[in-house]
XYZ file of C-alpha atoms in Angstrom:
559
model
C -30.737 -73.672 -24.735
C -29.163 -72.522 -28.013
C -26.059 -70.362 -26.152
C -23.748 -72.919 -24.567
C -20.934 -71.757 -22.069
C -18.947 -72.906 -18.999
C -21.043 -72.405 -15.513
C -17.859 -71.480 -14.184
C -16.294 -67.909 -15.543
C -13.515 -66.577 -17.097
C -11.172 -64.397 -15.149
C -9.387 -61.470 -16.905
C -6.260 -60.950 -17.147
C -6.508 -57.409 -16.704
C -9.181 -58.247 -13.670
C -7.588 -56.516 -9.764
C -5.497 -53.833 -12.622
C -5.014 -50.647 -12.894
C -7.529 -49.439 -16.372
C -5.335 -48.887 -19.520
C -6.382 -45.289 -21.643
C -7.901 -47.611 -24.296
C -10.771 -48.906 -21.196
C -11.664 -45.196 -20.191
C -14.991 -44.394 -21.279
C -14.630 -40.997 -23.928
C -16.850 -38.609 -22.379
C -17.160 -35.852 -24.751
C -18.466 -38.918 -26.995
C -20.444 -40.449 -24.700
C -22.541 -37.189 -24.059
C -22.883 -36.610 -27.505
C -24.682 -39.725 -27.862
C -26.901 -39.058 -25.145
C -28.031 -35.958 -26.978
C -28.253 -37.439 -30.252
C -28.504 -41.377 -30.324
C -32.251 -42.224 -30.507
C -34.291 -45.175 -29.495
C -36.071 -47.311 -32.037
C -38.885 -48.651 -30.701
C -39.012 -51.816 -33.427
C -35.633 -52.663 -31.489
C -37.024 -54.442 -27.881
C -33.648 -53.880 -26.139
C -34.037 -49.503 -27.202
C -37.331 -49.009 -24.933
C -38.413 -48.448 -21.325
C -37.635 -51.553 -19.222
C -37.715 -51.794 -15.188
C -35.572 -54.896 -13.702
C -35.150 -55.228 -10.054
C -33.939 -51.546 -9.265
C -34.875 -49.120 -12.437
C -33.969 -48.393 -16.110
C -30.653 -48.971 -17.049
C -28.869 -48.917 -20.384
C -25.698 -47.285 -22.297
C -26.392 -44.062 -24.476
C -23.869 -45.832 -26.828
C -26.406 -48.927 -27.136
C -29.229 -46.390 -27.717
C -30.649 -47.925 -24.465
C -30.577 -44.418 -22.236
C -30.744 -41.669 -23.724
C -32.532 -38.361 -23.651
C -35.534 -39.732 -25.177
C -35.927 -41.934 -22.311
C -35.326 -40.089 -19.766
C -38.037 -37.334 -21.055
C -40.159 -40.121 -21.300
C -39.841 -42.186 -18.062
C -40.119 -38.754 -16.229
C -43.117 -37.480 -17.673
C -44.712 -40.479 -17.341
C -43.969 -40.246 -13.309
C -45.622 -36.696 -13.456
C -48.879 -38.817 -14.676
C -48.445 -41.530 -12.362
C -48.053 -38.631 -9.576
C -51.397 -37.596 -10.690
C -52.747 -40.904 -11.877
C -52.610 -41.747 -7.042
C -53.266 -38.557 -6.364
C -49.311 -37.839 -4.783
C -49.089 -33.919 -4.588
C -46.112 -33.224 -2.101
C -42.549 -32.676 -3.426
C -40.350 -35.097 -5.307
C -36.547 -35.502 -3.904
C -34.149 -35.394 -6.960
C -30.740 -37.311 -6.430
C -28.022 -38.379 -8.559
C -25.059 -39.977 -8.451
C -21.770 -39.463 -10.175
C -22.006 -41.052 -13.269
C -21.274 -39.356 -16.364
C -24.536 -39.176 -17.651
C -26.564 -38.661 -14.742
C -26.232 -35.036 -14.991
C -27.472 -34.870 -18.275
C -30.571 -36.921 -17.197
C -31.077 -34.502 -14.425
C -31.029 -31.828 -16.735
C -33.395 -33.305 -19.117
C -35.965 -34.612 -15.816
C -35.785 -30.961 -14.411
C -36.972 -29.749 -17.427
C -39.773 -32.435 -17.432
C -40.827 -32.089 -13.761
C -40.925 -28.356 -13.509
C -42.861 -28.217 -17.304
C -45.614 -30.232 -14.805
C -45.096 -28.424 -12.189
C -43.750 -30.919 -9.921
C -42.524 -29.250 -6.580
C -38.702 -30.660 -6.854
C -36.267 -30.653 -3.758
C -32.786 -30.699 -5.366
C -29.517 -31.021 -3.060
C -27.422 -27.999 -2.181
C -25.083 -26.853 -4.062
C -25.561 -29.169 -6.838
C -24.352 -32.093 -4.233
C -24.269 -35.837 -5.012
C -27.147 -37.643 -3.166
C -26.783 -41.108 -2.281
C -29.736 -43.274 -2.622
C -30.263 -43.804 1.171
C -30.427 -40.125 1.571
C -33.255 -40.108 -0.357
C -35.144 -42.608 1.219
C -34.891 -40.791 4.312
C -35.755 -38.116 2.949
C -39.104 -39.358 1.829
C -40.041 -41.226 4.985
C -38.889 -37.878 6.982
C -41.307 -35.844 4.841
C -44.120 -38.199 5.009
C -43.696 -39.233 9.107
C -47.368 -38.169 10.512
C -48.956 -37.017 6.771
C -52.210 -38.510 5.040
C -52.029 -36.368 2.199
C -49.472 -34.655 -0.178
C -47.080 -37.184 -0.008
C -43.647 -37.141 -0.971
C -41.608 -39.287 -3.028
C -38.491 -39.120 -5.559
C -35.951 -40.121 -8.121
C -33.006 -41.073 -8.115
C -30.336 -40.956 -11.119
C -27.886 -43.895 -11.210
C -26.865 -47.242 -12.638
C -25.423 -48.225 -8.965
C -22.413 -49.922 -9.773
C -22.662 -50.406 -13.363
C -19.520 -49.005 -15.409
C -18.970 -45.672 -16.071
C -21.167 -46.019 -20.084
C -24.187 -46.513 -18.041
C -26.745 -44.791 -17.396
C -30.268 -45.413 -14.619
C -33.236 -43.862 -13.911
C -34.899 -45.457 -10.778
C -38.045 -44.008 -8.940
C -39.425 -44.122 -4.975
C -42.363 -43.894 -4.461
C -44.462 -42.639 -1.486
C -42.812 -45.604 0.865
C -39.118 -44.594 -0.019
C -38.164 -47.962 -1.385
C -37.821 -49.376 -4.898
C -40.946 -49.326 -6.924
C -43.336 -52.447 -6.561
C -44.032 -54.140 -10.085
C -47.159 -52.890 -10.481
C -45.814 -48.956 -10.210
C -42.470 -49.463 -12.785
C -45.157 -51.894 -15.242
C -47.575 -48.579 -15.458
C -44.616 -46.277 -15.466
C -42.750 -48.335 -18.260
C -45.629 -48.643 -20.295
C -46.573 -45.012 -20.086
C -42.845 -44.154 -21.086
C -42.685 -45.957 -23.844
C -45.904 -44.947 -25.310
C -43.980 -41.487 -25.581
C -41.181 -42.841 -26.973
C -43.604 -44.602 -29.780
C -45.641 -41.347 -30.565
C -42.081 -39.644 -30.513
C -42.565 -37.621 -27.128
C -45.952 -36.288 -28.332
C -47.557 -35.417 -25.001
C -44.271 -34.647 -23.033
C -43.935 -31.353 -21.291
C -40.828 -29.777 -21.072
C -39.360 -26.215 -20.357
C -35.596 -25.233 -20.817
C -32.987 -26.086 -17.888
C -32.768 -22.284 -17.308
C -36.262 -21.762 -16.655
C -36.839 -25.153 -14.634
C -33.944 -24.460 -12.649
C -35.695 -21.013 -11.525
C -39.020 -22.276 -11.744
C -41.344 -21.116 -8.303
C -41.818 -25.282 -7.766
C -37.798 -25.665 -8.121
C -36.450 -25.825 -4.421
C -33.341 -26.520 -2.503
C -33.042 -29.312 0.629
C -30.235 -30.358 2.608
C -29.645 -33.992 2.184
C -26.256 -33.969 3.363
C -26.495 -32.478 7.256
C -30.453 -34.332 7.034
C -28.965 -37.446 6.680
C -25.547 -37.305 8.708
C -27.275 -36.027 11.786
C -29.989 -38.386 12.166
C -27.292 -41.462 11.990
C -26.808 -40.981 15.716
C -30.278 -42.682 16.000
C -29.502 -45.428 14.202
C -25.743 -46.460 15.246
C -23.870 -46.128 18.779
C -21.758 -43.325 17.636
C -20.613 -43.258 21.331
C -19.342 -46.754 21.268
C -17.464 -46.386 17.935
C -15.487 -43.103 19.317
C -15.315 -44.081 22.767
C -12.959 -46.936 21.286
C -11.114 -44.992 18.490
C -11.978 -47.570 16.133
C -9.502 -46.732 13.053
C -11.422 -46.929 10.175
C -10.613 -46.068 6.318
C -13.618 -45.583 3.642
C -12.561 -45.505 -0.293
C -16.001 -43.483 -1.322
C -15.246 -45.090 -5.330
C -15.848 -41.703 -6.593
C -18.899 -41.943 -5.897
C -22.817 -40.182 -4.474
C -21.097 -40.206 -0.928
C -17.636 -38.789 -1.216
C -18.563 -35.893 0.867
C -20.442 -36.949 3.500
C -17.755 -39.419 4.990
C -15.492 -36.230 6.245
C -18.981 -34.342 7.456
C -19.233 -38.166 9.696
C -15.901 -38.078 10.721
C -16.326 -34.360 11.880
C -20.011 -34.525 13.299
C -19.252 -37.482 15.713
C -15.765 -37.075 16.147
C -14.593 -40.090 14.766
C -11.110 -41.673 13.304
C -12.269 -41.799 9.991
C -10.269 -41.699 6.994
C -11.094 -41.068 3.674
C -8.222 -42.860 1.292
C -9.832 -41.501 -2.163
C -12.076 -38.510 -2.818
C -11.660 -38.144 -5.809
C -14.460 -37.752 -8.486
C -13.700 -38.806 -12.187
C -16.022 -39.791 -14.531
C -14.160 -42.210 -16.704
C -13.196 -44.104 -13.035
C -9.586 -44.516 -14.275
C -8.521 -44.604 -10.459
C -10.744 -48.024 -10.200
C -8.896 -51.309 -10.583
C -10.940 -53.018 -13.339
C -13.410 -56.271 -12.151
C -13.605 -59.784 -12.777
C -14.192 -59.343 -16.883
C -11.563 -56.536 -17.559
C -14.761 -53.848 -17.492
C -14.686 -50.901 -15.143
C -17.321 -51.638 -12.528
C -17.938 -49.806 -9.112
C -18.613 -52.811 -6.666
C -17.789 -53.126 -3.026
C -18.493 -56.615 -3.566
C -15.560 -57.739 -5.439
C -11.579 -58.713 -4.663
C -10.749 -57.344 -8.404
C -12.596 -53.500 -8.104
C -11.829 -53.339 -4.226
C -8.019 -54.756 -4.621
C -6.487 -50.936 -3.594
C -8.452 -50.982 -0.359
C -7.552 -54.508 0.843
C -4.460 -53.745 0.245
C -4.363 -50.874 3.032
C -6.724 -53.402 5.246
C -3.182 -53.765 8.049
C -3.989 -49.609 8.262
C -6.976 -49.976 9.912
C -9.469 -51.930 12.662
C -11.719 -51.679 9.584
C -12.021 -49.979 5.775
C -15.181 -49.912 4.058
C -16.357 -49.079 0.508
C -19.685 -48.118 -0.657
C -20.451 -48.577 -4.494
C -21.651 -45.072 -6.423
C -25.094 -44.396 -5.356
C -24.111 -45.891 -1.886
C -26.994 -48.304 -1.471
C -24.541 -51.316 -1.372
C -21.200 -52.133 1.010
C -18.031 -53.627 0.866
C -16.052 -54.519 3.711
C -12.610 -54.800 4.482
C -11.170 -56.410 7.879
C -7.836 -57.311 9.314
C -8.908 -61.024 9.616
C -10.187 -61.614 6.515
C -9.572 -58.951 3.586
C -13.057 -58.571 1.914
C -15.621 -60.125 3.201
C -18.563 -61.370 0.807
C -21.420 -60.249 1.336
C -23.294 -63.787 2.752
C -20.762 -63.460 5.448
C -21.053 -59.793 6.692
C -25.075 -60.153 6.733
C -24.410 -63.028 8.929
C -22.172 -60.866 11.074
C -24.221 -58.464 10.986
C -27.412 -60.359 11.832
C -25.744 -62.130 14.406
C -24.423 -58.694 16.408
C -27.874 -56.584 15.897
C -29.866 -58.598 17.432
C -28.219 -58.879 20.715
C -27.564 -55.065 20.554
C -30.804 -53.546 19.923
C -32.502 -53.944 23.140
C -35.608 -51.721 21.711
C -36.220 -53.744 18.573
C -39.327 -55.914 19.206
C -38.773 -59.535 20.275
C -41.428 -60.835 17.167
C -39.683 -58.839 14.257
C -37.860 -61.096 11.313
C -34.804 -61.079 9.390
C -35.317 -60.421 5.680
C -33.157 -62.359 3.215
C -33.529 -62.991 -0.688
C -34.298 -66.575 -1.528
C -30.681 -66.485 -3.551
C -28.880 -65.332 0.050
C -26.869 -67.831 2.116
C -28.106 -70.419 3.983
C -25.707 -69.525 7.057
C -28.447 -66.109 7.752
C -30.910 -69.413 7.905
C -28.807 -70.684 11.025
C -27.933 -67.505 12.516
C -31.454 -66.261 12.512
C -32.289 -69.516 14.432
C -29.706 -68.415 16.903
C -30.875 -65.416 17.271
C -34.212 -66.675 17.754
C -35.755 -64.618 15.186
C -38.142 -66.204 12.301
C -36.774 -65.600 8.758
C -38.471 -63.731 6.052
C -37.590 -64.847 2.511
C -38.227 -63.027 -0.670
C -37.578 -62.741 -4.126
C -34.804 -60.671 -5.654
C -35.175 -57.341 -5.397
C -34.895 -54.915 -1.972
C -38.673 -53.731 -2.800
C -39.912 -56.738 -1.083
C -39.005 -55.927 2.132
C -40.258 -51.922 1.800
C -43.969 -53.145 3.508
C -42.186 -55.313 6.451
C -39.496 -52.338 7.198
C -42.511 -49.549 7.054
C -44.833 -51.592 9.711
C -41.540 -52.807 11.533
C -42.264 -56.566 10.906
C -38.676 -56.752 9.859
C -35.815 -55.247 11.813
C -33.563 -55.882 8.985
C -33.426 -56.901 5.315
C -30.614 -57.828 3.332
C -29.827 -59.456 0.085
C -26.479 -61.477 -1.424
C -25.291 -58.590 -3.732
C -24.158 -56.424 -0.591
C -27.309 -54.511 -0.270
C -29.378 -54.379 3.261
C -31.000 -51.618 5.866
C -32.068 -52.423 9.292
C -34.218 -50.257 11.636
C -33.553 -47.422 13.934
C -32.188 -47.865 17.375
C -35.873 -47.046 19.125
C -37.442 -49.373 16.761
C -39.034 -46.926 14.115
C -37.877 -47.242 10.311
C -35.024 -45.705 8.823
C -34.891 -46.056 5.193
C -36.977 -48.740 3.039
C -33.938 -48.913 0.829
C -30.811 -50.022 0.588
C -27.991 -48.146 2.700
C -24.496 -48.788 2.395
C -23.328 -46.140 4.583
C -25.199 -47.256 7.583
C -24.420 -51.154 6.975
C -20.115 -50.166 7.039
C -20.356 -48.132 9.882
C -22.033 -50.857 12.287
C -18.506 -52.973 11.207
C -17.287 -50.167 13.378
C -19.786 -50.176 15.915
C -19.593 -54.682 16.128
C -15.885 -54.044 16.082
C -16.251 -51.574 18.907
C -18.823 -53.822 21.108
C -17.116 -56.867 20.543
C -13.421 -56.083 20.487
C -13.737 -58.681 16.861
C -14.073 -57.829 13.640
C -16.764 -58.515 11.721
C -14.819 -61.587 9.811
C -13.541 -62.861 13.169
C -17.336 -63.023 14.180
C -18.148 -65.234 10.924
C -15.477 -67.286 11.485
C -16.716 -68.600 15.114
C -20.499 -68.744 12.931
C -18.122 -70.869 10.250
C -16.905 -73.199 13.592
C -20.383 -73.476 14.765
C -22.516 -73.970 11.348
C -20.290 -75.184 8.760
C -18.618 -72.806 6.079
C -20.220 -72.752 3.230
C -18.979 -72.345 -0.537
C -21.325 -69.647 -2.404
C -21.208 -68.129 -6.245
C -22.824 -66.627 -8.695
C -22.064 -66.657 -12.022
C -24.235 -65.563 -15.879
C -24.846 -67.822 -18.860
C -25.787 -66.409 -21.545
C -29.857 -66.438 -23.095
C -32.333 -64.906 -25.490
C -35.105 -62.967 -24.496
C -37.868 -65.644 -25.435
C -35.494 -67.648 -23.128
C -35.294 -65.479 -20.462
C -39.021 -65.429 -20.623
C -39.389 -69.457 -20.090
C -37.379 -69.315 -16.982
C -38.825 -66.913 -15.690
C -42.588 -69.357 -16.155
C -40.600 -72.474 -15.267
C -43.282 -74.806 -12.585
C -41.490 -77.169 -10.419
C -42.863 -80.190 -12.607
C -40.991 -79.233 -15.561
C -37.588 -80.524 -13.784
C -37.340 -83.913 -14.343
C -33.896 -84.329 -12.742
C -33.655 -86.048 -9.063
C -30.562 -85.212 -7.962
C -27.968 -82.678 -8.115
C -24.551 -82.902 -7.443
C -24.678 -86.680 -6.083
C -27.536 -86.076 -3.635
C -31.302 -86.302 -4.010
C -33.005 -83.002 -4.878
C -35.402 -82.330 -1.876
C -37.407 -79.265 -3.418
C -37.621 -77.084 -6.071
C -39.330 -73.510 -5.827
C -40.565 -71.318 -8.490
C -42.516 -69.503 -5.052
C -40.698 -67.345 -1.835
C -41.522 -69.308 1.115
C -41.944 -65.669 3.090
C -44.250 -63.914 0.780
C -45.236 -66.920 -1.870
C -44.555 -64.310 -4.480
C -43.148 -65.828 -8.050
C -39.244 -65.638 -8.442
C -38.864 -65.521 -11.474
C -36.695 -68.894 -12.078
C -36.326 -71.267 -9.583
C -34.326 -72.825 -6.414
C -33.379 -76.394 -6.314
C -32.542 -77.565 -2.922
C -30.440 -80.869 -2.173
C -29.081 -81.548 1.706
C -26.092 -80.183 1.410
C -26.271 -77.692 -1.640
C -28.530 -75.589 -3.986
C -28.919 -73.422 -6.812
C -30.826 -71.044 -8.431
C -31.508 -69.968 -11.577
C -33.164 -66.577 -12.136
C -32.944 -64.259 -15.592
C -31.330 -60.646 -15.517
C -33.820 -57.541 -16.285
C -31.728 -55.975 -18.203
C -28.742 -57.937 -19.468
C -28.860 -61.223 -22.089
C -28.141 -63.462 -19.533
C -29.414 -65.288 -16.965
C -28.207 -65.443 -13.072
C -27.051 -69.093 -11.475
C -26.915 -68.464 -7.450
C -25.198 -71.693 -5.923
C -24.048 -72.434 -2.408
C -22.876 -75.916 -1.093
C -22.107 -76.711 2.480
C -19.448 -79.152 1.045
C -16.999 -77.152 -0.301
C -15.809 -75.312 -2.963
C -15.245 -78.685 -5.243
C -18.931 -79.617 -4.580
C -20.197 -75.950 -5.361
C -18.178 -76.338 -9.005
C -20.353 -79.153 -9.631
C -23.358 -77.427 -8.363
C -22.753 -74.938 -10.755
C -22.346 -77.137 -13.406
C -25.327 -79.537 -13.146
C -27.457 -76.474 -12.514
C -26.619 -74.954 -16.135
C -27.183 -78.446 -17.471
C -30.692 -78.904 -15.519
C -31.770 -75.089 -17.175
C -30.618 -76.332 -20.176
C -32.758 -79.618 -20.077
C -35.519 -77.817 -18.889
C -35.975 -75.028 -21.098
C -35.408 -77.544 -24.286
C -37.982 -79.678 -23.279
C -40.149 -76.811 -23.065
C -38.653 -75.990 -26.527
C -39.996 -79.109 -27.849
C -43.307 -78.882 -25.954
């Protein structure tokens, strides 16, 4: 490859720091551009493009802006009527800057075609798992006029961004073949310059006969009951803290707390746009993820407060949490956990239903499934794999490595066929409650039984024409035999679960792998790595997997 750069990044020195004025987004600015920066569609990176979980971009970068919005939503009006879907459409956002500009703008769209719209009371924030519920609530029993929805959010992109994903009838992320007609359709529009886009003012859509109002707060907070032992987590006064990041969420943790009587504290609910209360991640950049030391360093630092905190990112589809015994878990370990406690706890769940993992997830869920005795499920990125295996009930649960997962209800029955971060850090309660250990504690004796594996991911960055080779890459075209001092023993450009393309590819040694995948919406492309010996060995994996992209992708070059 032509863009050379260390495996291994760069920390920041303002990364786990409180933002300086000159990192705060200017939102009077920011707006402006949203309004008035437009998309040229000679420029690749300016039009419609779908990765794993909708359209994101910066109005700044003339990557989402009105014009795309207007476009990607009146091109989900066709698709509506392209399969026939005539129920309502459930409208969230989240609470980033310019998500209430692109609900403005999609209003205007989906009322224009008249598109029966369920909006939240009150103007609230709707996480993304409240949507999904919503759907699947809506459709329970129908054949016909079928709901589905949208929801506005970058999930834990900084504060610049903008995103635009859509559900469709199933609840969960778009399949390929939906966002591929959907994309196209949009940026048709945005060629012809909108010509064929409906659109009324906000004043009329917002008063429109097909405008309505639903609850997705009380929805959504009373049905957890039949999903987690809310009697086992008060009945032992679990002390637990949630940090909401100012995001979709912040006020349904208090309607929780107050519904099932718990100890819940919120320790920040406050909403800012510009984030400034954030501590800023790895690269100096505001960023919203539960995920990381650097963005979640206020909350570990209050861990000694509680049994256990929790953090949910700002559409609250992904979780972060925070335990006595461990500060912050990653993510590989809490699905482990996690895994590990649900399956001996939910005595309803049928004995033949999997665990779904990513094929970039830790090995460890490998082992603990085994345990378990439940077979293993593995996809590629992206949560919209497991939507068909949570709707029949095939899987029980389905996570991935960047802190996203769901699982099923306590009778059995599906509760959302996304991602749900709110459900994932209250069962650290419930575990906590059941097993008198925290949910690091329980990895640790998984650590003692298994081994304790060294995992990271880190981006390198590539072209689009590059981006494109990896993701076409066939197993033959590695010519390497070894990595990291041990013979490679497979390489997959397939998921064993589904045999569905990855988009890159895994190389597997005995005691280590990698894979290499490229981003959907960033220059870059992804290196996953784990290594069962240690975090020396995983340095090298990282490095020799670069190298072996790198060969790879030249050879094709010269090909």
């Amino acid at each position: 490859m032509t863009n050379k750069t260390s495996a291994l990044p760069e920390i920041s020195c303002l990364a786990g720091k409180q933002p300086t004025p000159a990192m705060l987004v200017d939102i009077p600015k920011l707006i402006t551009a949203y309004y008035t920066n437009l998309p040229d569609f000679s420029i690749v990176e300016h039009r419609v493009a779908f990765g794993t979980s909708g359209h994101r971009g910066s109005a700044f970068r003339s990557t989402f802006n009105e014009w795309h919005v207007l476009a990607i939503t009146q091109a989900i009006c066709d698709y509506r009527k392209h399969r026939g879907i005539g129920g309502p459409l459930f409208l969230g956002i989240d609470t980033h800057p310019l998500s209430m500009p692109a609900y403005t703008s999609a209003l205007e769209v989906l009322a224009a075609n008249d598109v029966e719209v369920m909006l939240s009371k009150k103007s609230e924030y709707t996480p993304t798992p409240a949507i999904s519920r919503a759907i699947l609530t809506y459709n329970r029993g129908r054949k016909a006029s079928l709901a589905d929805g949208i929801v506005i959010t970058p999930s834990h992109n900084p504060p610049e961004d903008g995103g635009f994903k859509y559900d469709p009838t199933n609840g969960g992320p778009a399949e390929t073949d939906t966002t591929n007609w959907i994309g196209k359709r949009a940026n048709e529009f945005i060629q012809t310059n909108l010509k064929g886009v409906k659109r009324i003012s906000f004043e009329r859509a917002r008063r429109a006969a097909t405008t309505h109002h639903y609850d997705f707060l009380n929805a959504y907070v009373e049905d957890l009951g039949n999903v987690l032992d809310m009697d086992a987590i008060r009945g032992a006064n679990i002390a637990m803290g949630v940090d909401p990041l100012g995001g979709a969420g912040v006020h349904y943790w208090e309607r929780i707390a107050d519904h099932y009587r718990l100890n819940l504290t919120s320790v920040n609910n406050v909403v800012d746009p510009t984030f400034r209360f954030m501590t800023a991640d790895w690269d100096g950049r505001i960023r919203m993820d539960p995920s990381s030391p650097y963005a979640m360093r206020s909350l570990i630092s209050l861990k000694e407060r509680f049994d256990v905190a929790f953090a949910c990112d700002t559409d609250h589809d992904r979780h972060g949490i925070v335990t006595k015994s461990a500060g912050l878990l990653p993510p590989n370990h809490y699905l482990a956990s996690a895994i590990f406690y649900l399956f001996q706890h939910r005595p309803k769940w049928a004995k033949a239903t999997a665990v779904g993992k990513t094929v970039v997830s830790s090995q460890m869920i490998d082992h603990v499934a085994a345990k378990v005795g439940r077979a293993l499920y593995e996809v590629p990125v992206g949560f919209k794999w497991f939507v068909p295996g949570l709707l029949d009930g095939s899987l029980s649960f389905a996570g991935e490595e960047s802190a996203g997962a769901t699982f099923l209800r306590l009778d059995g029955s599906v509760w959302t066929t996304d991602k749900d971060g709110i459900v994932l850090a209250l069962l650290s309660a419930e575990l906590t409650a059941r097993l008198g250990r925290d949910p690091g504690e329980i990895y640790d004796s998984l650590a003692r039984e298994f081994g304790n594996p060294a995992y990271d991911r880190v981006n390198a960055p590539a072209t689009l024409e590059q981006k494109r080779k990896l993701g076409r890459l066939s197993p033959q075209q590695v010519h390497s035999a070894e990595l990291a001092g041990e013979r490679i023993q497979s390489i997959l450009t397939e998921a064993p679960g589904n045999h569905a393309p990855i988009g890159g590819l895994k190389v597997i040694a005995k005691s280590g792998w990698f894979a290499a995948r490229p981003s959907g919406t960033e220059d870059i492309y992804k290196i996953y790595a784990e290594s069962f010996s240690g975090t020396a060995h995983l340095h090298r994996v990282l490095s020799e997997a670069q190298a072996i992209v790198e060969s790879t992708l030249a050879d094709e070059d010269g090909d």
